[in-house]
Coordinates of C-alpha atoms in Angstrom, one line a residue:
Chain A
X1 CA 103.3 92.8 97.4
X2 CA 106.3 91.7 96.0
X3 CA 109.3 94.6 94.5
X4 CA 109.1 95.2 90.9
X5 CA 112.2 96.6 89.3
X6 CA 111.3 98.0 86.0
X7 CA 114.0 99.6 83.6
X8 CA 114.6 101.7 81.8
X9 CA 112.9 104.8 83.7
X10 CA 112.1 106.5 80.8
X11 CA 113.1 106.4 77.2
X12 CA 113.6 109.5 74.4
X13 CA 113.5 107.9 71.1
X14 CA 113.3 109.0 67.7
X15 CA 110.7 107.5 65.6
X16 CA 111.1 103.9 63.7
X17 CA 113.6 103.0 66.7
X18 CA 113.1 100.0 68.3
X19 CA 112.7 99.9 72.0
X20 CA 113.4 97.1 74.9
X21 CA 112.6 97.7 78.9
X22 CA 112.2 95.0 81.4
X23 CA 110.6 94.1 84.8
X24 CA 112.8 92.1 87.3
X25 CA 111.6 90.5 90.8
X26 CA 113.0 89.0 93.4
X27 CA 109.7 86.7 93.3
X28 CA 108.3 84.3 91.1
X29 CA 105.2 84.9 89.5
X30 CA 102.8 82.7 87.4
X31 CA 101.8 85.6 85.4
X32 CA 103.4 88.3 83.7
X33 CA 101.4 91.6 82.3
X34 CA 102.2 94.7 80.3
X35 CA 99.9 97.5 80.8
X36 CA 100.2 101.1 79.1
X37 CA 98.5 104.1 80.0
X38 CA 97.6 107.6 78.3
X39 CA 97.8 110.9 79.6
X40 CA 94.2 110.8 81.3
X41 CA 93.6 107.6 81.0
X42 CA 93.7 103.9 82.5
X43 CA 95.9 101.4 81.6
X44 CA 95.3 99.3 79.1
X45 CA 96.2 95.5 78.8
X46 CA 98.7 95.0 75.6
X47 CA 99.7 91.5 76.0
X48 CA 100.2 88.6 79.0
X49 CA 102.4 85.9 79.4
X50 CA 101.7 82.2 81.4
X51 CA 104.8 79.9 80.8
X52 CA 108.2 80.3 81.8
X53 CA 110.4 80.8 78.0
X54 CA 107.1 82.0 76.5
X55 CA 107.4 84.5 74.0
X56 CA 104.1 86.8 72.8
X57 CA 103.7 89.3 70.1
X58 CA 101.4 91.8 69.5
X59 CA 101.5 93.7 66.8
X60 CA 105.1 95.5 66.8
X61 CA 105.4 94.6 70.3
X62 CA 107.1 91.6 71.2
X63 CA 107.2 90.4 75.3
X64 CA 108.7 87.6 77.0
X65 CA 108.3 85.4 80.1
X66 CA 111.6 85.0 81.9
X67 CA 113.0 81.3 82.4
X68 CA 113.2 81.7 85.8
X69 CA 109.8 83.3 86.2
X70 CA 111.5 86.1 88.2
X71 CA 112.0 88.7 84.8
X72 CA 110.3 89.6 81.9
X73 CA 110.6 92.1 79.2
X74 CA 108.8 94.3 76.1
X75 CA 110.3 95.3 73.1
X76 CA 108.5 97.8 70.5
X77 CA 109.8 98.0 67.0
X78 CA 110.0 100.8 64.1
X79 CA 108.3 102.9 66.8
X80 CA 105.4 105.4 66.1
X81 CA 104.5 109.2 67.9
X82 CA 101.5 107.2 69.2
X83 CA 103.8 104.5 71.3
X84 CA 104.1 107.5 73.4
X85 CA 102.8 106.6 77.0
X86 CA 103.4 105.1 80.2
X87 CA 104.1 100.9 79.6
X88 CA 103.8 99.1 83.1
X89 CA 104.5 95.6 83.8
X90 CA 102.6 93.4 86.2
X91 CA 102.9 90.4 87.9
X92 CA 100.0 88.8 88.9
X93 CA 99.9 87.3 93.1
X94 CA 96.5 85.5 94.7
X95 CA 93.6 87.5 93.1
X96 CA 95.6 90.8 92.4
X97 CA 98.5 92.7 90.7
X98 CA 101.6 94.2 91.3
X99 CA 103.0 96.9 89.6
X100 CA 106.2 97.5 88.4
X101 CA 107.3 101.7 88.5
X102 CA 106.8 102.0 85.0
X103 CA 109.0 103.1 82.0
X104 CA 107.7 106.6 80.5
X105 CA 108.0 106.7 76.5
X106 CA 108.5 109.8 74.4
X107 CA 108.6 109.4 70.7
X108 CA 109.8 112.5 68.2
X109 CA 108.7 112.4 64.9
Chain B
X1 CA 86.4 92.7 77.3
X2 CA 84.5 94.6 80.1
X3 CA 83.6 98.6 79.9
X4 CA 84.0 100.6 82.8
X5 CA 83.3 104.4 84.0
X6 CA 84.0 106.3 86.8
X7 CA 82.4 109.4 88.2
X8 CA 84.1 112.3 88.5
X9 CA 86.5 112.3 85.9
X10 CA 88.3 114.8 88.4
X11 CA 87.4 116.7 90.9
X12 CA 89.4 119.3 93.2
X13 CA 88.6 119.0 96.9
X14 CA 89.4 121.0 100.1
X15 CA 91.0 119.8 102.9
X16 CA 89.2 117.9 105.6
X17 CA 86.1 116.8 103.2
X18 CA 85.3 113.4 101.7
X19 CA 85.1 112.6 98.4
X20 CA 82.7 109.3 96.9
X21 CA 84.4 108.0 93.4
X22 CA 82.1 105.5 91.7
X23 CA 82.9 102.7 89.4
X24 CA 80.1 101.1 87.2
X25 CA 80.6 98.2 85.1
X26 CA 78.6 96.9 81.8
X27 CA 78.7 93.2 83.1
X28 CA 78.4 91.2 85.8
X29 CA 82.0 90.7 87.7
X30 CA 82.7 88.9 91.2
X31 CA 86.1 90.9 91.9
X32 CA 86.5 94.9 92.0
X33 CA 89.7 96.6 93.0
X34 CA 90.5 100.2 93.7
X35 CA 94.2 101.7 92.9
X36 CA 95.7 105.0 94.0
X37 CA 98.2 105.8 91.7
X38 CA 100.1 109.2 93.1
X39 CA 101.7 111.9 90.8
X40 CA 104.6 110.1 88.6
X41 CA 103.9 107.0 90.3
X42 CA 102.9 103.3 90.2
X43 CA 99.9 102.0 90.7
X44 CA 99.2 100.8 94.6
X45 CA 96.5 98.6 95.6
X46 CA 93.9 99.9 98.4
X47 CA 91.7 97.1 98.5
X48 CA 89.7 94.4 96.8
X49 CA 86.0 94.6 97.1
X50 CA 83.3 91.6 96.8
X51 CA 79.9 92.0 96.3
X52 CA 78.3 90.7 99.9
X53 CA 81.5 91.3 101.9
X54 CA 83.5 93.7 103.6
X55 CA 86.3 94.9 101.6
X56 CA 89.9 93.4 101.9
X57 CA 92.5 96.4 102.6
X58 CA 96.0 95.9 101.5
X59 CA 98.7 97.0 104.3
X60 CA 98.7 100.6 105.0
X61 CA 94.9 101.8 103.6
X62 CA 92.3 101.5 106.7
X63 CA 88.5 101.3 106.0
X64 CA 87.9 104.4 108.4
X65 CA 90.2 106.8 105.0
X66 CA 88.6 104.6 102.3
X67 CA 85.1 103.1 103.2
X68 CA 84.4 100.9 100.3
X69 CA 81.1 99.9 99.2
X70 CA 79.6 97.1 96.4
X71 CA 76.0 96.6 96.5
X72 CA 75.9 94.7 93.2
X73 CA 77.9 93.0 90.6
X74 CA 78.8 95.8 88.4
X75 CA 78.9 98.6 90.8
X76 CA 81.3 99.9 93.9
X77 CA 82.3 103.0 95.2
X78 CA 85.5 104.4 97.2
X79 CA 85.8 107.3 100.0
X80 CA 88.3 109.3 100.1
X81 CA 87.8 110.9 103.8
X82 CA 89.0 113.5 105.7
X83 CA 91.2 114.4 102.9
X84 CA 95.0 115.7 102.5
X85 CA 97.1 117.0 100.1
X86 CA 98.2 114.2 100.6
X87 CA 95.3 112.3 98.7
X88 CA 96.1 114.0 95.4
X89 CA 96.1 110.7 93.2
X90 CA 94.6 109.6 90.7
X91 CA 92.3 106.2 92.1
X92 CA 91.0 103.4 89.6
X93 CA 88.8 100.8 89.5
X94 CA 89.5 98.0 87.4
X95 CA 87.8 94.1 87.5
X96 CA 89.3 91.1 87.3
X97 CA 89.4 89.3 83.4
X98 CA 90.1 85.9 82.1
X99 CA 93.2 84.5 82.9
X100 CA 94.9 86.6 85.6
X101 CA 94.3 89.8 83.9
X102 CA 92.1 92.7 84.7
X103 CA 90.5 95.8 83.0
X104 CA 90.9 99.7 84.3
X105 CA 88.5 102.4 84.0
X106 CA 89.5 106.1 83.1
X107 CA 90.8 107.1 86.7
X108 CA 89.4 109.8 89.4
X109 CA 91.8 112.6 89.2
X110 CA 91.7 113.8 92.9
X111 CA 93.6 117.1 93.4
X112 CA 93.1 118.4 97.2
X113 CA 93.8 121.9 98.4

């Protein structure tokens, strides 16, 4: 599958800071995913994205699909100990996905 | 959305033994896929498995290290054979989902000695 560049590699934030990462490829992809995963547990789907421009909240997280269809990113505000986690991103090729390397979140109170 | 388990939740293996991880779904679902995800790492597709067909490996995972099965629509196991060290991961199962998407289960957490 196709290289996912995902950045920052990790993050060490203080709670009620607002975070950004992002997912870059050197592909195009018609879908763009962000997963996050617990400690001992699967990931879990927080939000997807289908149009080029388009931009997708979820709760305090906010993720947009690049123009060029080649980037996307996430951004978390007035972050919480429970952000704490694993967030992937995902593009999605044929019938499968391909996973960026992941950006690993700690959160102090 | 769809509720999957996995049996074991871990396990811890010798070296040179097989190990059957089994995925069960509470719905009907054409598409299964199995992930290896190695320690600090991203998740890596082994192969997608149909219900009626052999399973499709991606490049680098043979059927003879991960014999796949999928007998039904809401169940599929994975072999981990002739195991490593090397083979400490931890291997989901997820299905596909509306638009694109897909859900995970919990995760086999394969340690091997």
């Amino acid at each position: 599958g196709q290289q996912l560049n995902q950045s920052p590699q990790s993050m060490f934030i203080q709670e009620g800071e607002d975070v950004s990462m992002n997912c870059t490829s050197s592909s195009i992809f018609n879908t763009w995913l962000w997963y996050k995963q617990e400690p001992g547990e699967g990931p879990v789907l927080l939000i997807a994205l289908y149009k080029a421009g388009e931009l997708t909240s979820n709760g305090r997280l906010t993720a947009q699909f690049g123009i060029t269809r080649k980037d996307s990113f996430l951004n978390i505000s007035a972050s919480i100990p429970s952000d704490v986690g694993i967030y992937f991103c995902a593009g999605h090729y044929g019938y499968a996905l391909n996973f960026g390397k992941g950006t690993s979140l700690l959160v102090t109170p | 959305s769809a509720v999957i388990s996995q049996k074991p939740s871990r396990d811890i293996c010798q070296r040179g033994t097989s190990l059957t991880i089994q995925c069960q779904v509470d719905s009907q679902v054409t598409m299964m896929f199995w992930y290896r995800q190695q320690p600090g790492q991203s998740l890596t597709l082994i192969a997608t498995a149909n219900q009626g067909s052999e399973a499709t490996y991606e490049s680098g995972f043979v059927i003879d290290k991960f014999p796949i099965s999928r007998p039904n629509l809401t169940f599929s196991t994975l072999t981990v054979s002739n195991m490593s060290p090397e083979d400490s991961s931890i291997y989901l199962c997820s299905v596909e989902a509306p638009r694109d998407t897909q859900y995970f289960g919990p995760g086999t957490r394969l340690t091997v000695l």
